Coordinates of C-alpha atoms in Angstrom, one line a residue:
Chain Z
M1 CA 37.9 -10.8 19.1
Q2 CA 37.7 -8.9 22.3
I3 CA 36.8 -11.3 25.1
R4 CA 35.3 -9.3 27.8
K5 CA 32.1 -10.3 29.4
K6 CA 31.6 -6.8 30.8
Y7 CA 28.3 -5.5 29.5
S8 CA 28.2 -1.8 29.2
K9 CA 25.8 -0.5 31.8
K10 CA 25.2 2.6 29.9
K11 CA 23.6 1.0 26.9
H12 CA 21.1 -0.9 28.9
S13 CA 19.9 2.1 30.9
A14 CA 19.7 4.0 27.6
N15 CA 17.4 1.2 26.3
L16 CA 15.3 1.6 29.4
I17 CA 15.0 5.3 29.2
I18 CA 14.3 5.5 25.4
G19 CA 11.7 2.7 25.9
L20 CA 10.1 4.5 28.8
V21 CA 10.0 7.8 26.8
I22 CA 8.5 6.2 23.7
T23 CA 6.0 4.1 25.7
S24 CA 4.8 7.1 27.8
I25 CA 4.3 9.2 24.7
M26 CA 2.3 6.4 23.0
L27 CA 0.3 5.7 26.2
F28 CA -0.4 9.4 26.5
L29 CA -1.7 9.5 22.8
I30 CA -3.8 6.4 23.4
I31 CA -5.4 7.8 26.5
L32 CA -5.9 11.2 24.8
G33 CA -7.6 9.3 21.9
F34 CA -10.2 8.0 24.3
F35 CA -11.3 11.4 25.3
Y36 CA -10.3 13.8 22.6
T37 CA -9.5 13.7 18.9
P38 CA -8.9 16.8 16.8
Y39 CA -11.6 15.7 14.4
D40 CA -14.4 13.2 14.4
P41 CA -12.6 10.1 13.3
T42 CA -15.5 8.9 11.2
K43 CA -16.5 12.3 9.7
M44 CA -15.9 12.5 6.0
D45 CA -14.9 15.7 4.4
S46 CA -15.0 15.5 0.6
S47 CA -13.0 18.6 0.1
A48 CA -10.0 17.2 2.0
K49 CA -9.7 13.8 0.3
L50 CA -6.1 12.6 0.5
A51 CA -5.0 16.0 1.8
A52 CA -1.3 16.2 2.5
P53 CA -0.1 16.7 6.0
S54 CA -0.6 20.3 7.2
L55 CA -1.1 22.2 10.4
S56 CA -4.8 21.6 10.4
H57 CA -4.4 17.9 9.5
L58 CA -1.2 16.7 11.1
M59 CA -0.9 13.5 9.2
G60 CA -3.1 14.4 6.3
C61 CA -6.5 12.9 5.3
D62 CA -7.5 9.5 4.0
N63 CA -9.4 8.7 0.8
F64 CA -12.7 9.7 2.4
G65 CA -11.3 12.9 3.7
R66 CA -11.2 11.7 7.3
D67 CA -8.4 13.1 9.5
I68 CA -5.6 10.4 9.7
F69 CA -4.3 11.6 13.0
S70 CA -7.7 11.3 14.7
R71 CA -8.1 7.8 13.2
V72 CA -4.7 6.8 14.3
L73 CA -5.5 7.8 17.8
K74 CA -8.7 5.8 17.8
G75 CA -7.0 2.9 16.1
M76 CA -4.2 2.8 18.6
G77 CA -6.8 2.7 21.3
N78 CA -8.5 -0.3 19.7
T79 CA -5.3 -2.1 19.1
F80 CA -4.2 -1.4 22.7
I81 CA -7.4 -2.6 24.2
I82 CA -7.4 -5.8 22.2
A83 CA -3.7 -6.5 22.9
F84 CA -4.3 -5.8 26.6
A85 CA -7.3 -8.1 26.9
T86 CA -5.4 -10.8 25.0
V87 CA -2.5 -10.6 27.4
V88 CA -4.8 -10.6 30.4
I89 CA -6.5 -13.8 29.2
G90 CA -3.2 -15.3 28.4
V91 CA -1.5 -14.3 31.7
V92 CA -4.4 -15.2 34.0
S93 CA -5.0 -18.6 32.6
G94 CA -1.3 -19.2 32.0
V95 CA -0.4 -18.4 35.5
I96 CA -3.1 -20.6 37.0
I97 CA -2.3 -23.5 34.8
G98 CA 1.5 -23.1 35.1
A99 CA 1.3 -22.6 38.9
V100 CA -0.9 -25.6 39.6
T101 CA 0.9 -28.0 37.3
G102 CA 4.3 -26.8 38.3
Y103 CA 3.5 -26.9 42.0
F104 CA 1.7 -30.2 42.2
G105 CA 3.4 -32.1 39.3
G106 CA 2.3 -35.7 38.7
W107 CA 0.0 -37.0 36.0
L108 CA -2.0 -33.8 35.8
D109 CA 1.2 -32.0 34.9
E110 CA 1.9 -34.5 32.2
V111 CA -1.5 -34.3 30.6
V112 CA -1.9 -30.5 30.8
M113 CA 1.6 -30.0 29.4
R114 CA 0.9 -32.3 26.5
I115 CA -2.2 -30.3 25.7
N116 CA -0.1 -27.2 26.1
D117 CA 2.4 -28.5 23.5
V118 CA -0.4 -29.1 21.1
V119 CA -1.7 -25.6 21.3
F120 CA 1.9 -24.2 21.3
A121 CA 2.7 -26.1 18.1
F122 CA -0.2 -24.2 16.5
P123 CA 0.8 -20.8 15.1
S124 CA -1.2 -18.1 16.9
I125 CA -2.5 -16.4 13.7
L126 CA -3.7 -19.8 12.5
L127 CA -5.5 -20.5 15.7
A128 CA -7.1 -17.1 15.4
L129 CA -8.2 -17.9 11.8
V130 CA -9.8 -21.1 13.0
F131 CA -11.7 -19.1 15.6
I132 CA -12.8 -16.5 13.0
S133 CA -14.0 -19.1 10.6
L134 CA -16.0 -20.8 13.3
F135 CA -17.5 -17.9 15.1
G136 CA -17.2 -15.1 12.6
T137 CA -15.2 -11.9 12.4
G138 CA -15.0 -9.2 15.1
K139 CA -12.8 -8.0 17.8
Y140 CA -14.1 -10.2 20.6
N141 CA -13.3 -13.3 18.6
V142 CA -9.8 -12.0 17.9
V143 CA -9.3 -11.3 21.6
L144 CA -10.5 -14.8 22.6
A145 CA -8.5 -16.6 19.9
L146 CA -5.2 -14.7 20.5
G147 CA -5.7 -15.0 24.2
I148 CA -6.0 -18.8 24.0
A149 CA -3.0 -18.9 21.7
F150 CA -0.9 -17.1 24.3
V151 CA -1.8 -19.3 27.2
P152 CA 0.8 -22.0 26.6
S153 CA 3.8 -19.7 26.5
F154 CA 2.9 -18.1 29.8
A155 CA 2.0 -21.4 31.4
R156 CA 5.4 -22.8 30.4
I157 CA 7.3 -19.9 31.9
V158 CA 5.3 -20.0 35.2
R159 CA 5.5 -23.8 35.4
G160 CA 9.3 -23.7 35.1
E161 CA 9.6 -21.1 37.8
F162 CA 7.3 -23.1 40.2
I163 CA 9.3 -26.3 39.7
K164 CA 12.3 -24.3 40.7
Y165 CA 10.7 -22.8 43.8
R166 CA 8.6 -25.7 45.1
E167 CA 11.6 -27.5 46.5
M168 CA 13.0 -24.5 48.3
D169 CA 13.2 -24.4 52.0
Y170 CA 10.8 -21.5 52.6
V171 CA 8.1 -23.4 50.7
K172 CA 8.8 -26.6 52.6
S173 CA 8.6 -24.8 56.0
A174 CA 5.4 -23.1 54.9
R175 CA 3.9 -26.4 54.1
L176 CA 5.0 -27.9 57.4
A177 CA 3.5 -24.9 59.2
G178 CA 0.2 -26.0 57.7
V179 CA -0.3 -23.1 55.2
P180 CA -2.9 -24.2 52.6
H181 CA -1.5 -25.0 49.1
M182 CA -3.4 -22.2 47.4
R183 CA -1.9 -19.7 49.8
I184 CA 1.6 -21.0 49.2
I185 CA 1.1 -20.8 45.4
F186 CA -0.4 -17.4 45.2
V187 CA 1.1 -15.6 48.2
H188 CA 4.4 -17.2 48.8
I189 CA 5.7 -18.3 45.4
L190 CA 3.9 -16.2 42.7
P191 CA 5.4 -12.8 43.7
N192 CA 8.9 -14.3 43.2
T193 CA 8.1 -15.1 39.6
M194 CA 7.1 -11.5 38.8
T195 CA 10.4 -10.4 37.3
V196 CA 10.4 -13.2 34.8
L197 CA 6.7 -12.8 34.1
L198 CA 6.9 -9.0 33.6
S199 CA 9.3 -9.1 30.6
S200 CA 7.4 -11.9 29.0
I201 CA 4.2 -10.0 29.5
M202 CA 5.7 -7.1 27.5
I203 CA 6.9 -9.4 24.8
G204 CA 3.5 -11.0 24.7
F205 CA 1.9 -7.6 24.4
N206 CA 4.0 -6.8 21.4
N207 CA 3.1 -10.1 19.8
A208 CA -0.5 -9.4 20.4
V209 CA -0.2 -5.9 18.8
L210 CA 1.5 -7.4 15.8
A211 CA -1.0 -10.3 15.5
E212 CA -4.0 -7.9 15.8
A213 CA -2.6 -5.5 13.3
G214 CA -2.0 -8.5 10.9
M215 CA -5.5 -9.8 11.3
S216 CA -7.1 -6.4 10.9
Y217 CA -5.0 -5.9 7.8
L218 CA -6.4 -9.2 6.4
G219 CA -9.9 -7.7 7.2
I220 CA -10.8 -10.3 9.8
G221 CA -10.1 -8.3 13.0
V222 CA -11.7 -4.9 13.9
Q223 CA -14.5 -4.2 11.5
P224 CA -15.2 -0.8 9.8
P225 CA -16.2 1.9 10.6
D226 CA -14.1 1.3 13.7
A227 CA -10.6 2.4 13.1
S228 CA -7.7 0.0 13.5
L229 CA -4.1 0.4 12.5
G230 CA -4.1 -2.8 10.6
S231 CA -7.2 -2.1 8.5
M232 CA -6.0 1.5 7.9
L233 CA -2.8 0.1 6.5
S234 CA -4.6 -2.2 4.1
E235 CA -6.7 0.8 3.0
A236 CA -3.6 3.0 2.8
Q237 CA -1.9 0.5 0.5
G238 CA -4.3 1.4 -2.3
Y239 CA -3.2 5.0 -2.2
L240 CA 0.5 4.4 -1.8
F241 CA 1.4 6.4 -4.8
S242 CA -0.8 9.4 -4.3
A243 CA -0.7 9.6 -0.5
P244 CA 2.3 7.7 0.9
N245 CA 1.9 9.7 4.2
Y246 CA -1.2 7.6 5.0
A247 CA 0.6 4.3 5.1
V248 CA 3.9 5.7 6.5
F249 CA 2.3 7.4 9.5
T250 CA 0.0 4.5 10.3
G251 CA 2.8 2.0 10.1
L252 CA 5.1 4.3 12.1
M253 CA 2.6 4.2 15.0
I254 CA 2.7 0.4 15.1
I255 CA 6.5 0.4 15.0
L256 CA 6.7 2.9 17.9
L257 CA 4.2 1.1 20.0
V258 CA 6.1 -2.2 19.6
L259 CA 9.5 -0.6 19.8
G260 CA 8.7 1.2 23.1
F261 CA 7.6 -2.0 24.8
S262 CA 10.5 -4.2 23.5
L263 CA 13.1 -1.6 24.6
L264 CA 11.4 -1.5 28.0
A265 CA 11.4 -5.3 28.2
D266 CA 15.1 -5.4 27.2
G267 CA 16.0 -2.8 29.8
L268 CA 14.0 -4.5 32.6
K269 CA 15.7 -7.8 31.9
N270 CA 19.1 -6.5 32.8
Chain I
M1 CA 18.0 -43.4 19.0
R2 CA 15.6 -43.8 22.0
Y3 CA 15.2 -40.0 22.0
V4 CA 14.3 -40.0 18.3
F5 CA 11.6 -42.6 18.8
K6 CA 10.2 -40.9 21.8
K7 CA 10.1 -37.6 19.9
L8 CA 8.5 -39.3 16.9
A9 CA 5.8 -40.8 19.0
T10 CA 4.9 -37.5 20.7
T11 CA 4.9 -35.7 17.3
L12 CA 2.5 -38.3 15.9
I13 CA 0.2 -38.0 18.9
T14 CA 0.3 -34.2 18.7
L15 CA -0.7 -34.4 15.0
L16 CA -3.5 -36.8 15.8
C17 CA -4.8 -34.5 18.5
I18 CA -4.7 -31.4 16.2
S19 CA -6.5 -33.2 13.4
F20 CA -9.2 -34.5 15.8
L21 CA -9.7 -31.1 17.4
V22 CA -9.9 -29.3 14.1
Y23 CA -12.4 -31.9 12.7
L24 CA -14.4 -31.8 15.9
A25 CA -14.5 -27.9 15.9
F26 CA -15.8 -27.8 12.3
D27 CA -18.3 -30.5 13.1
I28 CA -19.9 -28.8 16.0
I29 CA -20.7 -25.5 14.4
P30 CA -24.1 -25.1 12.9
G31 CA -24.5 -25.3 9.1
D32 CA -23.1 -28.3 7.3
A33 CA -22.3 -29.5 3.8
A34 CA -25.9 -30.3 3.0
L35 CA -27.0 -26.7 3.8
A36 CA -24.1 -25.2 2.0
S37 CA -24.5 -27.1 -1.2
L38 CA -28.3 -26.6 -1.4
G39 CA -28.1 -22.9 -0.6
T40 CA -31.5 -21.2 -0.9
D41 CA -33.5 -24.2 -2.2
A42 CA -33.0 -26.0 1.1
T43 CA -36.2 -27.7 2.3
P44 CA -36.1 -30.1 5.3
E45 CA -36.7 -33.1 3.0
R46 CA -33.9 -32.2 0.6
I47 CA -31.5 -31.5 3.4
K48 CA -32.2 -34.9 4.8
A49 CA -31.7 -36.5 1.4
V50 CA -28.4 -34.7 0.8
R51 CA -27.2 -35.5 4.3
E52 CA -28.0 -39.2 3.6
E53 CA -26.1 -39.0 0.3
L54 CA -23.0 -37.3 1.8
G55 CA -22.9 -39.7 4.7
L56 CA -23.4 -37.0 7.3
N57 CA -25.7 -39.1 9.3
R58 CA -23.0 -41.6 10.3
P59 CA -21.5 -41.4 13.8
F60 CA -18.9 -38.8 14.4
M61 CA -16.0 -41.1 15.0
E62 CA -16.7 -43.1 11.9
R63 CA -16.6 -39.9 9.8
Y64 CA -13.5 -38.7 11.5
V65 CA -11.6 -41.9 10.9
D66 CA -12.7 -41.9 7.2
W67 CA -11.7 -38.3 6.8
L68 CA -8.3 -39.0 8.4
I69 CA -7.6 -42.0 6.2
N70 CA -8.5 -40.0 3.1
F71 CA -6.4 -37.1 4.3
V72 CA -3.3 -39.3 4.7
K73 CA -4.0 -40.6 1.2
G74 CA -4.0 -37.1 -0.1
D75 CA -7.8 -36.8 -0.6
F76 CA -8.9 -33.7 1.3
G77 CA -12.6 -33.9 0.3
I78 CA -14.6 -31.7 -2.0
S79 CA -15.0 -27.9 -1.8
Y80 CA -18.6 -26.9 -1.0
K81 CA -18.2 -23.7 -2.9
Y82 CA -16.4 -24.7 -6.1
N83 CA -17.3 -28.4 -6.1
V84 CA -13.8 -29.5 -7.0
P85 CA -11.4 -31.6 -5.0
V86 CA -9.7 -29.6 -2.3
S87 CA -6.4 -31.2 -3.0
E88 CA -6.5 -29.9 -6.6
M89 CA -7.2 -26.3 -5.3
I90 CA -4.3 -26.5 -2.8
L91 CA -1.7 -28.4 -4.7
S92 CA -1.6 -26.0 -7.6
K93 CA -0.9 -23.1 -5.2
L94 CA 1.4 -24.9 -2.8
P95 CA 4.7 -24.3 -4.8
I96 CA 4.2 -20.5 -4.4
N97 CA 4.2 -20.7 -0.6
V98 CA 6.9 -23.3 -0.4
V99 CA 9.2 -21.1 -2.6
M100 CA 8.3 -18.1 -0.6
A101 CA 9.1 -19.7 2.8
V102 CA 12.2 -21.5 1.7
T103 CA 13.7 -18.4 -0.1
A104 CA 12.9 -16.2 2.9
F105 CA 14.6 -18.8 5.1
I106 CA 17.7 -19.0 2.9
I107 CA 17.9 -15.2 2.8
M108 CA 17.6 -15.1 6.6
A109 CA 20.3 -17.7 7.2
G110 CA 22.6 -16.3 4.6
V111 CA 22.5 -12.8 5.9
S112 CA 22.1 -13.2 9.6
V113 CA 25.1 -15.5 10.3
P114 CA 27.8 -13.2 8.7
V115 CA 26.2 -10.1 10.2
G116 CA 25.9 -11.6 13.6
I117 CA 29.5 -12.8 13.6
Y118 CA 30.8 -9.4 12.3
S119 CA 28.8 -7.6 15.0
A120 CA 30.1 -9.9 17.8
K121 CA 33.6 -9.6 16.5
H122 CA 33.5 -5.8 16.5
K123 CA 31.6 -5.5 19.7
G124 CA 31.2 -1.9 20.9
K125 CA 32.5 -0.3 17.7
G126 CA 30.5 2.0 15.6
V127 CA 29.2 -0.6 13.1
D128 CA 28.1 -2.9 15.8
R129 CA 26.2 -0.1 17.5
L130 CA 24.5 0.7 14.2
I131 CA 23.6 -2.9 13.7
I132 CA 22.1 -3.1 17.3
V133 CA 19.9 0.0 16.7
L134 CA 18.8 -1.3 13.2
N135 CA 18.0 -4.7 14.7
Q136 CA 15.9 -3.2 17.5
V137 CA 13.9 -1.1 15.0
M138 CA 13.6 -3.9 12.5
M139 CA 12.2 -6.3 15.1
S140 CA 9.3 -3.9 15.7
V141 CA 8.2 -3.6 12.1
P142 CA 5.3 -5.9 11.2
H143 CA 6.3 -7.8 8.1
F144 CA 3.2 -6.7 6.2
F145 CA 4.2 -3.1 6.8
M146 CA 7.7 -4.0 5.6
G147 CA 6.0 -5.3 2.5
I148 CA 4.2 -2.1 2.0
L149 CA 7.4 -0.1 2.4
I150 CA 9.2 -2.4 0.0
T151 CA 6.4 -2.0 -2.5
Y152 CA 6.6 1.8 -2.2
I153 CA 10.4 2.1 -2.4
F154 CA 11.3 -0.6 -5.0
G155 CA 8.0 -0.7 -6.8
L156 CA 6.8 2.9 -7.0
I157 CA 10.0 4.9 -6.6
F158 CA 12.7 2.8 -8.3
K159 CA 10.2 0.9 -10.4
I160 CA 12.1 -2.4 -10.2
F161 CA 8.9 -4.4 -10.2
T162 CA 5.2 -3.7 -10.8
P163 CA 3.3 -3.7 -7.5
G164 CA 0.4 -6.2 -7.8
G165 CA 1.7 -7.5 -11.1
F166 CA 2.2 -11.1 -10.0
V167 CA 3.4 -13.5 -12.8
S168 CA 2.8 -17.2 -12.4
Y169 CA 5.9 -19.5 -12.5
E170 CA 4.1 -21.4 -15.2
T171 CA 4.1 -18.5 -17.7
D172 CA 7.3 -16.7 -16.9
L173 CA 9.8 -18.1 -14.5
G174 CA 12.2 -15.2 -14.6
G175 CA 9.4 -12.7 -13.9
F176 CA 8.2 -14.9 -11.1
I177 CA 11.6 -15.0 -9.4
L178 CA 12.1 -11.3 -9.8
Y179 CA 8.6 -10.6 -8.3
M180 CA 9.0 -13.1 -5.5
I181 CA 12.3 -11.8 -4.2
F182 CA 10.5 -8.8 -2.7
P183 CA 7.9 -10.5 -0.6
C184 CA 10.7 -12.9 0.6
I185 CA 12.8 -10.0 1.7
A186 CA 9.8 -8.6 3.6
I187 CA 9.3 -11.8 5.4
A188 CA 13.0 -12.3 6.1
L189 CA 14.0 -8.9 7.4
P190 CA 12.4 -9.0 10.9
K191 CA 13.7 -12.5 11.3
I192 CA 17.2 -11.5 10.3
A193 CA 17.1 -8.9 13.0
M194 CA 16.0 -11.5 15.6
S195 CA 18.7 -14.0 14.7
V196 CA 21.5 -11.4 14.4
K197 CA 20.6 -10.3 17.9
L198 CA 20.6 -13.8 19.3
L199 CA 23.7 -14.9 17.5
R200 CA 25.6 -11.8 18.5
G201 CA 24.6 -12.3 22.1
S202 CA 25.4 -16.0 22.2
C203 CA 28.8 -15.5 20.4
I204 CA 29.8 -12.9 23.0
E205 CA 28.6 -15.2 25.8
E206 CA 30.4 -18.2 24.5
A207 CA 33.6 -16.2 23.9
G208 CA 33.8 -15.5 27.6
K209 CA 34.0 -19.2 28.6
D210 CA 37.0 -21.1 29.8
Y211 CA 37.3 -23.4 26.8
V212 CA 38.0 -20.4 24.6
R213 CA 40.9 -19.4 26.7
T214 CA 42.2 -23.0 26.5
A215 CA 41.8 -22.9 22.7
Y216 CA 43.8 -19.7 22.5
S217 CA 46.5 -21.0 24.8
K218 CA 47.0 -23.9 22.5
G219 CA 48.1 -21.5 19.9
N220 CA 44.9 -21.0 17.8
N221 CA 44.3 -17.7 16.2
T222 CA 41.1 -15.7 16.6
S223 CA 39.4 -17.0 13.4
K224 CA 40.2 -20.6 14.3
V225 CA 38.8 -20.2 17.8
L226 CA 35.8 -18.5 16.4
Y227 CA 34.8 -20.9 13.6
R228 CA 35.9 -24.2 15.2
H229 CA 34.9 -23.6 18.8
V230 CA 32.8 -20.6 19.5
L231 CA 30.4 -20.7 16.6
R232 CA 29.4 -24.4 17.0
N233 CA 28.1 -23.6 20.5
A234 CA 26.8 -20.2 19.7
M235 CA 24.7 -21.6 16.8
L236 CA 22.6 -23.8 19.1
P237 CA 20.1 -21.2 20.3
V238 CA 20.0 -19.8 16.8
I239 CA 19.0 -23.2 15.4
T240 CA 16.1 -23.4 17.8
L241 CA 15.0 -19.9 16.8
W242 CA 15.2 -20.8 13.1
G243 CA 13.0 -23.8 13.7
M244 CA 10.3 -21.6 15.1
T245 CA 10.9 -19.1 12.4
L246 CA 10.3 -21.4 9.5
A247 CA 6.8 -22.0 11.0
D248 CA 6.3 -18.3 11.3
M249 CA 7.4 -17.8 7.8
I250 CA 4.9 -20.2 6.4
V251 CA 2.1 -18.5 8.3
G252 CA 3.6 -15.1 7.6
S253 CA 3.5 -15.8 3.9
I254 CA -0.3 -15.9 4.2
V255 CA -0.3 -12.2 5.2
I256 CA 2.4 -11.2 2.8
E257 CA 0.5 -12.8 0.0
Q258 CA -2.2 -10.1 0.5
V259 CA 0.4 -7.3 0.5
F260 CA 1.9 -8.3 -2.8
N261 CA -1.3 -9.6 -4.4
I262 CA 0.0 -13.2 -4.8
P263 CA -2.6 -15.9 -5.4
G264 CA -1.3 -18.5 -2.9
I265 CA -2.7 -20.7 -0.1
G266 CA -3.4 -17.7 2.0
R267 CA -5.9 -16.3 -0.5
I268 CA -7.7 -19.6 -0.8
L269 CA -7.8 -19.8 3.0
L270 CA -9.2 -16.3 3.4
T271 CA -11.9 -16.6 0.7
S272 CA -12.9 -20.1 2.1
I273 CA -13.3 -18.6 5.5
S274 CA -15.6 -15.9 4.2
Y275 CA -17.6 -18.4 2.1
R276 CA -17.6 -20.9 5.1
D277 CA -16.2 -23.5 2.8
Y278 CA -15.2 -25.8 5.6
P279 CA -13.5 -28.7 3.9
V280 CA -11.0 -26.3 2.4
V281 CA -10.3 -24.4 5.6
E282 CA -10.0 -27.7 7.5
A283 CA -7.5 -29.1 5.0
I284 CA -5.3 -26.0 4.8
I285 CA -5.2 -25.7 8.6
V286 CA -4.3 -29.3 9.2
L287 CA -1.8 -29.1 6.4
I288 CA -0.1 -26.0 7.8
A289 CA -0.1 -27.6 11.3
L290 CA 1.5 -30.7 9.8
V291 CA 4.3 -28.7 8.2
V292 CA 4.9 -26.7 11.4
I293 CA 5.0 -29.8 13.6
V294 CA 7.2 -31.8 11.3
T295 CA 9.5 -28.8 11.1
N296 CA 9.7 -28.7 14.9
F297 CA 10.5 -32.4 14.9
C298 CA 13.3 -32.0 12.4
V299 CA 14.7 -29.1 14.4
D300 CA 14.8 -31.3 17.5
I301 CA 16.6 -34.0 15.7
I302 CA 19.1 -31.6 14.0
Y303 CA 19.7 -30.0 17.4
Q304 CA 20.5 -33.4 18.8
I305 CA 23.0 -34.1 16.0
V306 CA 24.7 -30.8 16.5
D307 CA 24.8 -31.2 20.3
P308 CA 25.1 -34.8 21.4
R309 CA 24.9 -33.7 25.0
I310 CA 21.1 -33.3 24.6
S311 CA 20.3 -36.9 23.7
A312 CA 22.6 -38.2 26.4
Q313 CA 20.8 -36.0 29.0
K314 CA 17.3 -36.9 27.8
D315 CA 18.1 -40.6 27.8
I316 CA 19.3 -40.4 31.4
L317 CA 16.3 -38.4 32.4
S318 CA 13.8 -40.8 30.8
K319 CA 15.2 -43.8 32.6

């Protein structure tokens, strides 16, 4: 076995570049989808039912004759907004909880971290299912449920960083100079945790995309007639034999969305 | 030992907390057993009578403790919708999910270790590069889409199995095994990618450490160094990942069930959610949480056996 700890620089920058390219294309498509779709994503055209991909319908048409490409654009937008909101809830609460407990420590830290462990032990899709069964289906409940499920992992990361920084000299001298705790936490320490936080935000985003797609696939996420990649896949599965392009293109979009961000996170880490 | 007891205590407390929170959550929401079982002929008097009969008027804590004791005994209550014991509904389907998760886990462990080692051993060569790229792509594929692809390729093109043609293990064991292989692969593939990546990375990292040079200088050959020294240390992060993965697989099997049309726990859970059949939902959720938490506990203990340094450290820290 070759024992060299030399990591090839080239590979990592390639990761970053490919990730950047894929993510920018996907983001462009998502933003495009908010303003323009080639067809009305909910308009049914009975003459184009399950049409094969062609120049007029890039990805073909679904079982109601709706343009798949237009629906994919809208669906990606929905998935993106849900994942984004989920991550925002997770990060904001996670940062506040992690920062305060990590910085102050003590009994509060003990109690909050135990609660954190309880939520962490609960698989996120399961927590989301509890939410859905309590409050009903719909995208806001999905966002809330997934957001809460994501809090512990962010809280843990931020807390670890704060424990590392709180004993550092610059923090001590700031405290001696009479800087208020809240200012030390958010102005002095928080910016230093950004590198660690950024890559976990991207991983969290991916998990949110996958979880949302899974829940919409089960029919408990985004409700029709709104398009969502997950619910489109579950519909496409019924026409796998006659129109495999429906499932393949829809799935491919999820893969690209996730792949772009995970390559980006990988590239940033190094 | 001290470490084990401490872990056991926190595990039990976590379990208690979860059961309490779940019970509380389903207690607060409007609509209860009385309403559900009466349906459209609910009048205020009848609701009152049924509530009395079912013991819903008792204080919350009393009901929770009763429910918990019954749960531990294996009595999960009665389904509102079907009026049969929940335990009966769940237990008949449980083997399907257990088989699915365990098989997927075995596939994952069996495939990822050799591939990871091979990839680390041939670092930088063509095959390794290919494995890295495949890994990266595989990790981005949601497992239910993997299931759809597998259905398309093996079910519709090669016709190895009939999509949607689930056979119960009670009627045809061979058919059951043949059918279940595919969902298991769908669950395992993304996890294989993750553990190969992790194992490869940690093998390469460990191989750069001083003890490896010492082992070489003592006259060991590469495979001895690899299997006796490097692998033992390199497996530690992988074991942690596997612990979390097993939990993922159990939950993942709920989604995969839908893809392959398998009547397992997941289907009961989803239909119970849509019928608001709370005793069933409650029981399944607490049961899955139980499995997940017990798994995590076992992983911690196994980890400790593999790496004695951890318990030593924790004992010092806890003093």
